Every structure is written in structure tokens, then in C-alpha cells.
Tab-separated table of C-alpha atoms and ligand atoms in Angstrom:
chain	number	residue	atom	x	y	z
D	1	MET	CA	-0.163	0.054	-0.120
D	2	MET	CA	2.744	2.347	1.183
D	3	ARG	CA	4.863	1.241	-1.526
D	4	GLU	CA	2.030	1.969	-4.214
D	5	SER	CA	1.666	5.543	-3.023
D	6	LEU	CA	5.472	6.586	-3.414
D	7	SER	CA	5.809	8.657	-6.541
D	8	LEU	CA	8.045	7.879	-9.350
D	9	ARG	CA	10.147	10.861	-8.630
D	10	PHE	CA	10.675	10.038	-5.124
D	11	ARG	CA	11.441	6.454	-6.043
D	12	LEU	CA	14.060	7.439	-8.690
D	13	ASN	CA	15.865	9.945	-6.057
D	14	LEU	CA	15.829	7.279	-3.547
D	15	MET	CA	17.263	4.941	-6.019
D	16	ILE	CA	20.126	7.153	-7.058
D	17	ALA	CA	20.843	8.117	-3.368
D	18	LEU	CA	21.369	4.407	-2.474
D	19	THR	CA	23.422	3.840	-5.301
D	20	MET	CA	25.700	6.892	-4.404
D	21	LEU	CA	25.877	5.678	-0.769
D	22	ALA	CA	26.810	2.364	-2.049
D	23	ILE	CA	29.588	3.443	-4.418
D	24	LEU	CA	30.733	5.820	-1.357
D	25	GLY	CA	30.780	2.738	0.919
D	26	LEU	CA	32.642	0.585	-1.605
D	27	GLY	CA	35.271	3.503	-2.388
D	28	THR	CA	35.890	3.707	1.512
D	29	LEU	CA	36.238	-0.018	1.870
D	30	PHE	CA	38.895	0.179	-0.998
D	31	ALA	CA	40.633	3.002	0.298
D	32	ILE	CA	41.084	1.553	3.807
D	33	HIS	CA	42.212	-1.849	2.364
D	34	ASN	CA	44.989	-0.047	0.231
D	35	ALA	CA	45.882	2.332	3.057
D	36	ARG	CA	46.067	-0.935	5.461
D	37	ARG	CA	48.294	-2.664	3.114
D	38	SER	CA	50.647	0.431	2.425
D	39	VAL	CA	51.042	1.127	6.213
D	40	ALA	CA	52.017	-2.682	6.987
D	41	GLU	CA	54.380	-2.682	3.805
D	42	GLU	CA	55.890	0.761	5.096
D	43	ILE	CA	56.423	-0.292	8.589
D	44	ASN	CA	57.743	-3.582	7.712
D	45	SER	CA	60.417	-1.992	5.205
D	46	THR	CA	61.382	0.534	7.976
D	47	VAL	CA	62.103	-2.118	10.634
D	48	ASN	CA	63.933	-4.109	8.198
D	49	LEU	CA	65.880	-1.134	7.077
D	50	ALA	CA	66.732	-0.204	10.727
D	51	LEU	CA	67.910	-3.861	11.277
D	52	GLN	CA	70.412	-3.655	8.199
D	53	LEU	CA	71.475	-0.339	9.052
D	54	ILE	CA	72.668	-1.788	12.615
D	55	GLU	CA	74.216	-4.657	10.783
D	56	VAL	CA	75.996	-2.852	8.493
D	57	SER	CA	77.425	-0.588	11.085
D	58	LEU	CA	78.310	-3.688	13.186
D	59	ALA	CA	80.184	-5.020	10.325
D	60	ASP	CA	82.017	-1.996	9.408
D	61	SER	CA	83.051	-1.295	12.857
D	62	PRO	CA	86.927	-2.062	13.321
D	63	ALA	CA	86.555	-3.497	17.000
D	64	ALA	CA	84.052	-6.219	17.672
D	65	SER	CA	82.658	-4.291	20.542
D	66	PRO	CA	81.840	-0.401	19.981
D	67	PRO	CA	81.235	1.691	23.064
D	68	LEU	CA	77.737	1.760	24.061
D	69	GLY	CA	77.730	5.743	24.004
D	70	SER	CA	78.545	5.917	20.220
D	71	TRP	CA	75.920	3.238	19.641
D	72	LEU	CA	73.193	4.830	21.405
D	73	SER	CA	73.988	8.307	19.331
D	74	GLN	CA	73.555	6.097	16.205
D	75	LEU	CA	70.502	4.530	17.397
D	76	ASN	CA	69.146	8.060	18.105
D	77	ARG	CA	69.958	9.164	14.534
D	78	LEU	CA	67.742	6.307	13.274
D	79	ASP	CA	65.191	7.024	15.487
D	80	LYS	CA	65.092	10.557	14.387
D	81	THR	CA	64.729	9.754	10.547
D	82	ARG	CA	61.868	7.342	10.842
D	83	HIS	CA	59.176	6.497	13.405
D	84	LEU	CA	61.053	3.925	15.251
D	85	ARG	CA	60.936	3.260	18.869
D	86	ILE	CA	64.369	1.683	20.237
D	87	GLN	CA	64.749	0.058	23.485
D	88	VAL	CA	68.044	-0.878	24.951
D	89	THR	CA	68.342	-3.418	27.689
D	90	PRO	CA	70.715	-5.621	29.284
D	91	PHE	CA	71.042	-8.889	27.606
D	92	PRO	CA	68.903	-11.700	29.152
D	93	GLU	CA	70.456	-15.044	30.092
D	94	SER	CA	68.148	-16.993	27.971
D	95	PHE	CA	69.063	-14.931	24.668
D	96	SER	CA	71.526	-16.954	22.422
D	97	ALA	CA	74.445	-14.889	20.607
D	98	ASN	CA	74.158	-16.939	17.693
D	99	GLU	CA	70.460	-16.119	17.234
D	100	PRO	CA	70.009	-14.278	13.996
D	101	PRO	CA	68.118	-10.965	14.236
D	102	GLN	CA	64.631	-11.273	14.194
D	103	ALA	CA	61.567	-9.363	13.426
D	104	HIS	CA	58.447	-10.559	15.443
D	105	ALA	CA	54.879	-9.665	15.881
D	106	GLY	CA	52.470	-9.622	18.684
D	107	SER	CA	54.893	-8.640	21.544
D	108	GLU	CA	52.287	-6.587	23.364
D	109	GLY	CA	51.587	-7.580	27.183
D	110	LYS	CA	55.493	-7.331	28.063
D	111	PRO	CA	56.283	-4.780	30.340
D	112	ARG	CA	59.341	-2.706	28.359
D	113	ARG	CA	60.869	0.358	28.945
D	114	TRP	CA	61.123	2.249	25.470
D	115	SER	CA	63.792	4.958	24.589
D	116	GLU	CA	62.709	8.291	25.570
D	117	HIS	CA	65.070	9.747	22.843
D	118	PRO	CA	62.606	10.718	19.843
D	119	PRO	CA	63.613	14.258	19.489
D	120	ALA	CA	60.562	16.830	20.425
D	121	GLY	CA	60.103	18.199	16.927
D	122	VAL	CA	59.384	14.563	15.526
D	123	ARG	CA	57.201	13.827	18.562
D	124	GLU	CA	55.229	16.949	17.816
D	125	GLN	CA	55.094	16.413	14.152
D	126	ALA	CA	53.648	12.921	14.933
D	127	LYS	CA	51.226	14.090	17.572
D	128	ARG	CA	50.033	16.792	15.082
D	129	ASN	CA	49.596	14.300	12.365
D	130	THR	CA	47.733	11.363	14.226
D	131	SER	CA	45.495	14.030	16.009
D	132	GLU	CA	44.004	14.823	12.746
D	133	VAL	CA	43.334	11.171	12.070
D	134	PRO	CA	39.846	10.024	12.972
D	135	GLY	CA	39.838	7.247	15.558
D	136	TRP	CA	37.906	4.613	13.320
D	137	PHE	CA	40.340	5.107	10.519
D	138	ALA	CA	43.358	4.728	12.443
D	139	TRP	CA	41.758	1.650	14.191
D	140	ALA	CA	41.019	0.052	10.603
D	141	VAL	CA	44.443	0.435	8.888
D	142	LYS	CA	46.548	-0.121	12.027
D	143	PRO	CA	48.924	-3.146	11.420
D	144	ARG	CA	49.757	-5.563	14.188
D	145	SER	CA	52.686	-4.381	16.012
D	146	ILE	CA	56.144	-5.385	14.478
D	147	VAL	CA	59.110	-5.816	16.812
D	148	ALA	CA	62.827	-6.714	16.016
D	149	GLU	CA	65.432	-7.936	18.488
D	150	LYS	CA	69.201	-7.666	18.158
D	151	LYS	CA	71.946	-8.508	20.188
D	152	VAL	CA	75.034	-6.348	20.447
D	153	ASN	CA	78.383	-6.911	22.447
D	154	THR	CA	79.344	-3.450	23.937
D	155	ALA	CA	82.949	-2.706	25.001
D	156	GLY	CA	83.300	-2.751	28.982
D	157	SER	CA	79.871	-3.962	29.558
D	158	ASP	CA	77.341	-6.797	29.342
D	159	ALA	CA	75.661	-7.687	26.071
D	160	THR	CA	72.987	-5.419	25.121
D	161	ARG	CA	69.589	-6.223	23.485
D	162	ILE	CA	68.311	-3.889	21.198
D	163	LEU	CA	64.453	-3.898	20.316
D	164	ILE	CA	63.070	-2.062	17.629
D	165	GLU	CA	59.591	-1.182	17.091
D	166	ALA	CA	57.964	0.741	14.172
D	167	ASN	CA	55.578	3.324	15.130
D	168	PRO	CA	52.795	3.422	12.400
D	169	GLU	CA	51.349	6.874	13.547
D	170	ASP	CA	53.037	8.822	10.857
D	171	GLU	CA	52.271	6.141	8.076
D	172	ILE	CA	48.580	6.112	9.353
D	173	ALA	CA	48.190	10.106	8.897
D	174	GLU	CA	50.100	9.793	5.641
D	175	ALA	CA	47.664	7.157	4.690
D	176	TRP	CA	44.635	9.310	6.123
D	177	HIS	CA	45.780	12.197	3.904
D	178	GLU	CA	46.078	10.150	0.852
D	179	ALA	CA	42.437	8.631	1.521
D	180	LEU	CA	40.872	11.754	2.584
D	181	GLY	CA	41.911	13.198	-1.217
D	182	PHE	CA	40.209	9.942	-2.512
D	183	PHE	CA	37.175	10.367	-0.079
D	184	THR	CA	36.981	14.019	-1.310
D	185	LEU	CA	37.201	12.870	-5.001
D	186	ILE	CA	34.477	10.196	-4.829
D	187	ALA	CA	32.379	12.322	-2.499
D	188	THR	CA	32.360	15.190	-5.061
D	189	LEU	CA	31.622	12.760	-7.799
D	190	ALA	CA	28.719	11.206	-6.113
D	191	VAL	CA	27.123	14.604	-4.967
D	192	THR	CA	27.804	15.974	-8.758
D	193	ILE	CA	26.388	12.780	-10.387
D	194	TYR	CA	23.476	12.973	-7.981
D	195	ALA	CA	22.840	16.638	-8.589
D	196	VAL	CA	23.028	16.361	-12.425
D	197	VAL	CA	20.701	13.389	-12.359
D	198	HIS	CA	18.203	15.138	-9.700
D	199	ILE	CA	18.181	18.405	-11.917
D	200	THR	CA	17.436	16.158	-15.140
D	201	VAL	CA	14.823	14.192	-13.399
D	202	GLY	CA	13.190	17.076	-11.910
D	203	ARG	CA	13.103	18.848	-15.349
D	204	ALA	CA	11.653	15.804	-16.898
D	205	PHE	CA	9.011	15.457	-13.681
D	206	ARG	CA	8.151	19.381	-14.284
D	207	CYS	CA	6.744	17.913	-18.064
D	208	VAL	CA	5.268	14.792	-16.382
D	209	GLY	CA	3.275	17.286	-13.884
D	210	VAL	CA	1.916	19.515	-16.734
D	211	ILE	CA	0.961	16.352	-19.004
D	212	LEU	CA	-0.708	14.908	-15.952
D	213	ASP	CA	-2.721	18.569	-15.253
D	214	GLY	CA	-3.539	18.430	-18.986
D	215	LEU	CA	-4.816	14.691	-18.662
D	216	GLU	CA	-6.907	15.727	-15.766
D	217	ASP	CA	-8.510	18.616	-17.672
D	218	ILE	CA	-9.553	16.253	-20.475
D	219	GLU	CA	-11.010	13.733	-18.046
D	220	ARG	CA	-13.133	16.968	-16.599
D	221	GLY	CA	-14.149	17.323	-20.392
D	222	ASP	CA	-12.182	20.398	-21.210
D	223	TYR	CA	-11.037	19.458	-24.456
D	224	GLY	CA	-9.822	23.140	-25.157
D	225	ARG	CA	-6.934	22.216	-23.135
D	226	ARG	CA	-3.360	22.272	-25.014
D	227	LEU	CA	0.074	21.340	-23.837
D	228	PRO	CA	3.107	23.507	-24.560
D	229	GLY	CA	5.996	22.380	-26.584
D	230	PHE	CA	8.849	20.717	-24.433
D	231	SER	CA	12.544	20.811	-25.137
D	232	LEU	CA	12.973	17.022	-24.372
D	233	PRO	CA	12.087	15.143	-27.654
D	234	GLU	CA	9.998	12.299	-25.840
D	235	PHE	CA	7.884	14.937	-24.150
D	236	ALA	CA	7.727	16.970	-27.321
D	237	ARG	CA	6.291	13.877	-28.980
D	238	ILE	CA	3.752	13.288	-26.131
D	239	SER	CA	2.702	16.988	-26.214
D	240	GLN	CA	1.922	17.053	-29.740
D	241	ALA	CA	0.015	13.611	-29.681
D	242	PHE	CA	-1.781	15.034	-26.627
D	243	ASN	CA	-2.489	18.264	-28.447
D	244	HIS	CA	-3.839	16.074	-31.497
D	245	MET	CA	-5.978	13.744	-29.364
D	246	ALA	CA	-7.383	16.994	-27.598
D	247	SER	CA	-8.330	18.810	-30.954
D	248	ALA	CA	-9.855	15.349	-32.219
D	249	LEU	CA	-11.760	15.102	-28.993
D	250	GLU	CA	-12.965	18.706	-29.217
D	251	LYS	CA	-13.859	18.194	-33.115
D	252	ALA	CA	-15.895	15.162	-32.036
D	253	ARG	CA	-17.713	16.730	-29.273
D	254	ASN	CA	-18.732	19.768	-31.451
D	255	ASP	CA	-19.730	17.478	-34.207
D	256	ASN	CA	-21.654	15.515	-31.857
D	257	ARG	CA	-23.506	18.661	-30.293
D	258	ALA	CA	-24.090	19.768	-33.728
D	259	LEU	CA	-25.762	16.572	-34.660
D	260	THR	CA	-27.789	16.188	-31.387
D	261	GLN	CA	-29.019	19.720	-31.743
D	262	GLN	CA	-30.013	18.876	-35.374
D	263	SER	CA	-31.853	15.750	-34.449
D	264	LEU	CA	-33.507	17.232	-31.559
D	265	ALA	CA	-34.650	20.044	-33.937
D	266	ILE	CA	-35.869	17.531	-36.537
D	267	GLN	CA	-37.715	15.871	-33.933
D	268	GLU	CA	-39.368	18.972	-32.445
D	269	GLU	CA	-40.198	19.765	-36.013
D	270	GLU	CA	-41.823	16.389	-36.882
D	271	ARG	CA	-43.946	16.600	-33.539
D	272	ARG	CA	-44.819	20.038	-34.335
D	273	TYR	CA	-45.991	18.886	-37.678
D	274	LEU	CA	-47.815	15.767	-36.365
D	275	ALA	CA	-49.482	18.133	-33.635
D	276	HIS	CA	-50.742	20.504	-36.232
D	277	GLU	CA	-52.174	17.728	-38.304
D	278	LEU	CA	-53.896	16.066	-35.371
D	279	HIS	CA	-55.278	19.660	-34.633
D	280	ASP	CA	-56.088	20.600	-38.182
D	281	GLU	CA	-57.085	17.247	-39.784
D	282	LEU	CA	-58.398	14.983	-37.397
D	283	GLY	CA	-59.583	17.735	-34.869
D	284	GLN	CA	-61.526	19.402	-37.640
D	285	SER	CA	-62.704	16.312	-39.208
D	286	LEU	CA	-64.046	15.226	-35.888
D	287	SER	CA	-65.868	18.345	-35.324
D	288	ALA	CA	-67.074	18.037	-38.832
D	289	ILE	CA	-68.453	14.469	-37.762
D	290	LYS	CA	-69.977	15.452	-34.639
D	291	VAL	CA	-71.783	18.554	-36.444
D	292	MET	CA	-73.021	16.627	-39.265
D	293	THR	CA	-74.287	13.948	-36.901
D	294	ALA	CA	-76.098	15.911	-34.790
D	295	SER	CA	-77.643	17.642	-37.607
D	296	LEU	CA	-79.214	14.013	-38.426
D	297	ARG	CA	-81.247	14.218	-35.355
D	298	LYS	CA	-84.911	14.828	-36.349
D	299	PRO	CA	-88.104	14.950	-34.197
D	300	ASP	CA	-89.546	11.998	-35.867
D	301	SER	CA	-86.520	9.819	-35.884
D	302	ARG	CA	-86.897	6.441	-34.771
D	303	PRO	CA	-85.257	5.789	-31.304
D	304	GLN	CA	-82.573	3.309	-32.625
D	305	ASP	CA	-81.462	6.198	-34.935
D	306	ASN	CA	-81.247	8.484	-32.081
D	307	GLU	CA	-79.127	5.920	-30.247
D	308	ALA	CA	-76.665	5.598	-33.068
D	309	ILE	CA	-76.486	9.327	-33.369
D	310	ASP	CA	-75.598	9.742	-29.602
D	311	CYS	CA	-73.231	7.011	-29.756
D	312	ILE	CA	-71.370	8.290	-32.832
D	313	MET	CA	-71.081	11.681	-30.897
D	314	ALA	CA	-69.661	10.119	-27.863
D	315	ILE	CA	-66.982	8.304	-29.829
D	316	CYS	CA	-66.110	11.663	-31.542
D	317	ASP	CA	-65.966	13.170	-27.919
D	318	ARG	CA	-63.548	10.043	-26.856
D	319	LEU	CA	-61.762	10.575	-29.966
D	320	PHE	CA	-61.130	14.353	-29.170
D	321	GLY	CA	-59.968	13.609	-25.587
D	322	VAL	CA	-57.200	11.175	-27.305
D	323	VAL	CA	-56.384	13.491	-29.926
D	324	ARG	CA	-55.765	16.399	-27.123
D	325	GLY	CA	-53.714	14.237	-25.302
D	326	MET	CA	-51.525	13.239	-28.230
D	327	MET	CA	-51.155	16.761	-29.117
D	328	ARG	CA	-49.976	17.711	-25.687
D	329	ARG	CA	-47.409	15.067	-25.821
D	330	LEU	CA	-46.197	15.932	-29.167
D	331	ARG	CA	-45.972	19.550	-28.890
D	332	PRO	CA	-47.817	21.731	-26.373
D	333	LEU	CA	-49.453	24.310	-28.888
D	334	MET	CA	-49.785	26.495	-25.967
D	335	LEU	CA	-45.791	26.628	-25.581
D	336	ASP	CA	-45.618	28.592	-29.089
D	337	GLU	CA	-48.444	30.650	-28.083
D	338	LEU	CA	-48.586	31.228	-24.399
D	339	GLY	CA	-45.097	30.314	-23.365
D	340	LEU	CA	-43.173	27.899	-21.093
D	341	VAL	CA	-44.455	28.956	-17.528
D	342	VAL	CA	-48.303	28.391	-18.739
D	343	SER	CA	-47.463	25.383	-20.666
D	344	LEU	CA	-45.465	23.919	-17.458
D	345	GLU	CA	-48.196	24.932	-15.242
D	346	ASP	CA	-50.866	23.179	-17.730
D	347	LEU	CA	-48.583	20.036	-17.748
D	348	ILE	CA	-48.378	20.135	-13.915
D	349	GLU	CA	-52.195	20.569	-13.508
D	350	SER	CA	-52.726	17.540	-15.682
D	351	TRP	CA	-50.074	15.440	-13.785
D	352	ARG	CA	-51.547	16.446	-10.567
D	353	SER	CA	-54.921	15.328	-11.387
D	354	ARG	CA	-53.508	11.933	-12.720
D	355	ASN	CA	-51.388	11.571	-9.489
D	356	PRO	CA	-53.466	12.976	-6.579
D	357	GLY	CA	-51.392	11.391	-3.835
D	358	VAL	CA	-48.073	13.252	-4.746
D	359	ASN	CA	-47.522	16.882	-3.388
D	360	LEU	CA	-46.299	18.680	-6.311
D	361	HIS	CA	-44.565	22.184	-5.719
D	362	PHE	CA	-43.707	24.360	-8.577
D	363	ASP	CA	-41.768	27.490	-8.353
D	364	CYS	CA	-40.771	29.837	-10.992
D	365	GLU	CA	-39.064	33.417	-10.905
D	366	ASP	CA	-40.685	36.020	-12.912
D	367	ASP	CA	-37.980	36.889	-15.667
D	368	ILE	CA	-37.759	33.090	-16.976
D	369	GLU	CA	-39.753	33.700	-20.032
D	370	GLU	CA	-37.982	36.332	-21.528
D	371	SER	CA	-34.783	34.452	-20.740
D	372	ALA	CA	-35.623	31.086	-21.988
D	373	GLY	CA	-35.889	31.683	-25.501
D	374	ALA	CA	-35.137	28.639	-27.874
D	375	ALA	CA	-34.318	26.520	-24.661
D	376	LYS	CA	-37.962	26.596	-23.655
D	377	ILE	CA	-38.870	23.462	-25.437
D	378	HIS	CA	-35.661	21.649	-23.871
D	379	LEU	CA	-36.642	22.676	-20.647
D	380	PHE	CA	-40.505	21.560	-21.033
D	381	ARG	CA	-39.171	18.095	-22.232
D	382	ILE	CA	-36.628	17.752	-19.317
D	383	VAL	CA	-39.707	18.465	-16.887
D	384	GLN	CA	-41.772	16.151	-18.744
D	385	GLU	CA	-39.366	13.328	-18.836
D	386	CYS	CA	-38.639	13.847	-15.097
D	387	LEU	CA	-42.077	13.646	-14.124
D	388	THR	CA	-42.504	10.366	-16.135
D	389	ASN	CA	-39.623	9.200	-14.218
D	390	ILE	CA	-41.121	9.793	-10.915
D	391	VAL	CA	-44.373	8.329	-11.714
D	392	LYS	CA	-42.371	5.184	-13.200
D	393	HIS	CA	-39.776	4.591	-10.672
D	394	ALA	CA	-39.651	7.008	-7.507
D	395	GLU	CA	-42.648	6.358	-5.537
D	396	ALA	CA	-42.149	9.625	-4.088
D	397	ASP	CA	-44.919	11.564	-2.419
D	398	ASP	CA	-43.200	15.250	-2.462
D	399	VAL	CA	-41.950	16.376	-5.675
D	400	ARG	CA	-40.544	20.144	-6.150
D	401	ILE	CA	-39.658	21.923	-9.438
D	402	LYS	CA	-37.842	25.011	-9.572
D	403	LEU	CA	-36.971	27.478	-12.089
D	404	ALA	CA	-34.808	30.424	-11.341
D	405	LEU	CA	-32.315	32.720	-13.107
D	406	LYS	CA	-28.535	32.749	-11.871
D	407	GLU	CA	-25.589	34.825	-12.620
D	408	ILE	CA	-22.246	32.848	-12.805
D	409	ALA	CA	-18.879	34.893	-13.527
D	410	GLU	CA	-17.426	34.071	-16.694
D	411	THR	CA	-14.626	36.071	-16.580
D	412	ASP	CA	-13.270	38.738	-14.158
D	413	GLU	CA	-15.486	41.413	-15.392
D	414	HIS	CA	-18.196	39.604	-17.184
D	415	ASP	CA	-21.040	37.611	-15.712
D	416	ARG	CA	-23.379	35.327	-17.645
D	417	SER	CA	-26.928	34.608	-17.016
D	418	TRP	CA	-28.187	31.091	-16.608
D	419	ILE	CA	-31.659	29.378	-16.216
D	420	GLN	CA	-31.338	27.186	-13.508
D	421	LEU	CA	-34.034	24.101	-13.399
D	422	THR	CA	-34.058	21.871	-10.041
D	423	ILE	CA	-36.250	19.064	-9.722
D	424	ARG	CA	-36.344	17.228	-6.526
D	425	ASP	CA	-38.234	14.170	-5.237
D	426	ASN	CA	-38.178	12.203	-2.020
D	427	GLY	CA	-38.560	8.879	-3.470
D	428	ARG	CA	-36.458	5.707	-3.545
D	429	GLY	CA	-33.331	7.100	-5.668
D	430	PHE	CA	-31.063	4.909	-7.552
D	431	ASP	CA	-27.281	4.161	-7.974
D	432	PRO	CA	-26.182	6.650	-10.681
D	433	ASN	CA	-23.114	4.497	-11.242
D	434	GLY	CA	-25.094	1.469	-11.850
D	435	PRO	CA	-25.849	0.065	-15.335
D	436	ARG	CA	-27.652	2.276	-17.630
D	437	ARG	CA	-31.493	1.332	-18.043
D	438	GLY	CA	-32.935	3.685	-20.409
D	439	PHE	CA	-32.485	6.669	-22.570
D	440	GLY	CA	-34.518	9.229	-20.760
D	441	LEU	CA	-31.582	10.706	-18.521
D	442	LEU	CA	-29.384	10.284	-21.465
D	443	GLY	CA	-31.551	12.403	-23.494
D	444	ILE	CA	-31.726	15.207	-20.772
D	445	ARG	CA	-28.017	14.974	-20.761
D	446	GLU	CA	-27.478	15.411	-24.662
D	447	ARG	CA	-30.157	18.139	-24.821
D	448	VAL	CA	-28.217	20.317	-21.886
D	449	ALA	CA	-24.961	19.506	-23.751
D	450	SER	CA	-26.201	20.549	-27.054
D	451	LEU	CA	-27.024	23.867	-25.367
D	452	GLY	CA	-23.752	23.996	-23.882
D	453	GLY	CA	-25.276	23.974	-20.502
D	454	LEU	CA	-24.601	21.988	-17.177
D	455	PHE	CA	-26.147	18.902	-15.979
D	456	ARG	CA	-25.988	17.494	-12.338
D	457	LEU	CA	-27.746	14.427	-10.936
D	458	ASP	CA	-27.531	13.978	-7.280
D	459	THR	CA	-28.969	10.647	-6.060
D	460	SER	CA	-28.514	7.393	-4.097
D	461	PRO	CA	-30.693	4.522	-3.236
D	462	GLY	CA	-33.148	5.715	-0.627
D	463	ASP	CA	-32.204	9.291	-0.670
D	464	GLY	CA	-34.452	10.523	-3.636
D	465	VAL	CA	-33.331	12.337	-6.800
D	466	THR	CA	-32.257	15.796	-7.400
D	467	LEU	CA	-31.469	16.729	-10.850
D	468	GLU	CA	-30.161	20.051	-11.644
D	469	VAL	CA	-29.757	21.763	-15.282
D	470	CYS	CA	-28.226	25.016	-15.935
D	471	VAL	CA	-28.712	26.355	-19.381
D	472	PRO	CA	-27.289	29.787	-20.630
D	473	CYS	CA	-29.730	32.611	-21.376
D	474	GLY	CA	-27.111	33.963	-24.138
D	475	GLU	CA	-26.854	32.700	-27.706
D	476	ALA	CA	-27.988	29.345	-27.198
D	477	SER	CA	-31.341	30.209	-26.266
D	478	ARG	CA	-32.035	33.108	-28.309
S	1	ADP	N1	-36.970	9.682	-9.953
S	1	ADP	C1	-36.312	8.724	-10.126
S	1	ADP	N2	-36.402	7.856	-8.972
S	1	ADP	C2	-36.036	6.724	-8.945
S	1	ADP	N3	-35.058	6.142	-9.982
S	1	ADP	C3	-35.258	6.535	-10.927
S	1	ADP	C4	-35.518	7.956	-11.158
S	1	ADP	N4	-35.416	8.606	-12.276
S	1	ADP	C5	-34.677	7.530	-13.103
S	1	ADP	N5	-34.606	6.516	-12.075
S	1	ADP	C6	-33.968	5.268	-12.532
S	1	ADP	O1	-33.002	5.495	-13.584
S	1	ADP	C7	-33.225	4.817	-14.596
S	1	ADP	C8	-32.984	5.394	-16.166
S	1	ADP	O2	-33.836	6.396	-16.102
S	1	ADP	P1	-34.233	6.719	-17.783
S	1	ADP	O3	-32.903	7.327	-18.205
S	1	ADP	O4	-35.250	7.755	-17.564
S	1	ADP	O5	-34.954	5.376	-18.320
S	1	ADP	P2	-36.154	4.813	-18.305
S	1	ADP	O6	-37.558	5.603	-17.453
S	1	ADP	O7	-36.601	4.434	-19.492
S	1	ADP	O8	-35.971	3.485	-17.373
S	1	ADP	C9	-34.656	4.212	-14.710
S	1	ADP	O9	-34.674	2.904	-14.751
S	1	ADP	C10	-34.693	4.177	-12.916
S	1	ADP	O10	-34.155	2.860	-12.513
S	2	MG	MG1	-37.471	7.778	-18.086
């Protein structure tokens, strides 16, 4: 769940950061490994060099046993040159004169008095160097201590043992400086690579953000939305394809609206024609039949003739009723003559008489008639369809119909007038996301879209239905 909510941008940044940390970690291990090896080699070679120097001086010396004073001064010189600690002790009994000089490791734990000879300058330098080295680095690269022993016969005294131990502090400091350079280099590289990738990914994601905004606008039905050109070629192509798709959708929607408008106009025209035919032809003919039949009645007519005349006139009256009903459904002629509000009142009145158990409330603002214009037939049809639905599906006992004028800000300075029609019932409602079952609501939606209006359906099972439609009073309704 949490993984799914992480954005691609965050994931990429995390991956790059982790890769950089891994590179830094490996680089550090590599640097420590190298430093450890070079410190160990240096220490080894320093101890070996010291031993060789002592042996060479012994071999060069004319007397087999040089005085201890001159030895110590020579040893002090060695102590000065490299980081060596030299201990001179009386020779223990167990030590064999013939034993070769040896270097051995791991002599910690033995109490030992080391020469206090290292000169102050060297000591200061070593201290300064090692104080800059972090403890973890010194711990990681420090070799095991290497000690060499050498027996020397000195004039006028007992045999002497010389212990040489290399002090790795300077080597460690040197290795630290080298490693520091290496760390700085890889850290700089890692930070630079991270910054470059971060900036590039950031630029790409700015484009992704713009594209996502555009797609959301399209999803909301704003097909006029276009994307800017991007400098990255892939995004430039996406932007081109998006703009192409949006203009195709916009054209298809406009064509659709024009077609809907035209088919609705044809439908209304046909209905108007049929209503007129019914009124002019059938209505007139029925009136004529009724008048002529009435004229057949004579005072001396036989009773069965009078019965036939009454029967024909009753059929004519029934047919009149049917024709009037058909005409009202097809096209309320009074819509053209008396207007929307009167036609709606007439429709509502006849609806009330057919559904006496339902409380139907109709509320209409005064200026609706002038503002409705060409939209009035659509508003009439929408009310008609909704009332039919309420009878068919709602089982409601309270219905409210309201027509109002509304000002909606279109731009900063300019408001536009809309006619707002709201039809609300307290019936059983339905699930608007369920499968579509008829074409009535779809027809309302299409009518409203063809006028460039807004459609809103608010319902859920058990909560009744509220349908709200806004159509512009402007050009669409003139
Ligand atoms: N006022 C309403 N109350 C309850 N359900 C409704 C109402 N209006 C519409 N419906 C539901 O919506 C569906 C679609 O309605 P509509 O598009 O007019 O088609 P039809 O009326 O032909 O079924 C209906 O079948 C009904 O289930
Ligand atoms: Mg219906």
C-alpha cells in the first residue's frame, strides 16, 4: 500500500541516493584496504631497514665491541629519521648470541621501557599528524605491532639487547591524507552525479506534471486544453500527440453537439407537424363528423337512429380527448402561443390530477419567460421526462420543481445569466453508477450538452433524486 503511494520521482531519487551511498561505501572500503596494506608494507620495510643499518654498522666497525655511547647516538639518529621506537636493555640469560636478528609480531603485554629519545620536533609532528586522523580510520588501518630484536656486544659492559618497534602513527597519518583525497574525490563525484541526475529528473518531472494536469482537464471534459512544446524530444512528442488527441476530441464533441441539436430540432419539427396535422385534420374532421351527426337528429327519428347518433357523438368526444392528449405530448401548442411557464403549469396541473397522492410544488421566477428563448422546448421536455420518471420509478410523495435565474461569473468582469432548473423528489433514488437502463436521462444530458449547459444528478438508493440543469440565457437560448 505504502509502496504504491510513493511517487516515481521519489523512487528515482531514493534509488540514485542509495546507489551513491553504495559507491561511497565501496570506495571507503577500497581506500581502507589500500591504506592498511601500504601502512603494513611501510612499517615492515622501516623495521627491516633499521636492522640492516645496525648490521652494516656492526660489520663496518673495526672493533668487535663499539662503546655503548656511540651506539646510542647512532640509534638516536635512526630514531630521528623514521618513526622507530628503540629500546636498549641488558641482555637476558636465555638469549643466544648466535641467534639471528629477528622481527616478530604480537609482543604486546610484555612490560618494556622504551627509549625516551625521539626528538621533540618529531614527536610534535607525529602528534599533530595523528590528532587529525579519526579514530575509526586509525583503528581500521593499524597493523599488528612489529618488533625486531638484536643482540650487541658492547665494550666494557654486558651484552645488550636492542628492541626495535616501528611506530605506525606517521604512516597512518600519511595514509589518512591520501585516503582523504580519495574520499573527497568520490564524494564530490557522487554529489555531482546526484545533482546532475536530480536536476535532469526534476526537469523531466516538471513536464510529467504539466502532462498530468492536462490529462485531468481532459478527464473533466475540458477538450480546449493544449500542452506547450517541451524541449525534451520524448515529451515534445507526447505533447504533440496530446494536442492532436484533444483537438480530435473537441471536434468530435462539437460535431456530436451539432448532430444532437439537429436531430432534436428535426424531432421537434416532426412533432410540431404531427400535432398540427392532428389539430387541423383529425380535430377538424371530428368536429365536422360531430356537427353532421347532430344535424341528422330529427323530431320524428326512430329511437334506434337517435341511439346511433348519440353513440357516434360519444365516440367523437372520446377521440377528441385522445387527440388532445396526443397533441399535448407531441407538442404543447400553447408553448409557442402562451409560453413556457403557462405550458409547464398546464402540464403540472394535468399531472397532479393523475397523481393525487403526490404533493407537487412548482416555483418559478418572473423573468424566466423572456430569458428562456429557444431553450424553452428543452426545459419543457426535461420536466416532462422527469415527471414521467417519478411516476414510473420514484414512489415519491413530495416533488419540487424550481426555475430560477442565476448569474455565474464567466470572466473577471463579465457575468453570464443562466436558467437553473431543479427537480427534486423524495422517492427511492437509485445508484447513478449502476448500469444504464433507459435513454430518458441520457436524452436530458444530451439536450443540455447541445445547449452548452451543465447537468448534475444527485441521488443514491433511498435518498430521492435531485436533478439540476443550467442552460445559458445567452446565444444558445435566443
Ligand atoms: N426519479 C427517479 N427515482 C428513482 N429512480 C429513477 C428516477 N429517475 C430515473 N430513475 C432510474 O434511472 C433509470 C434510468 O432512467 P431513464 O434514463 O429515464 O430510463 P427509463 O425511464 O426508460 O427507465 C430508471 O430505470 C430508474 O431505475
Ligand atoms: Mg425515463
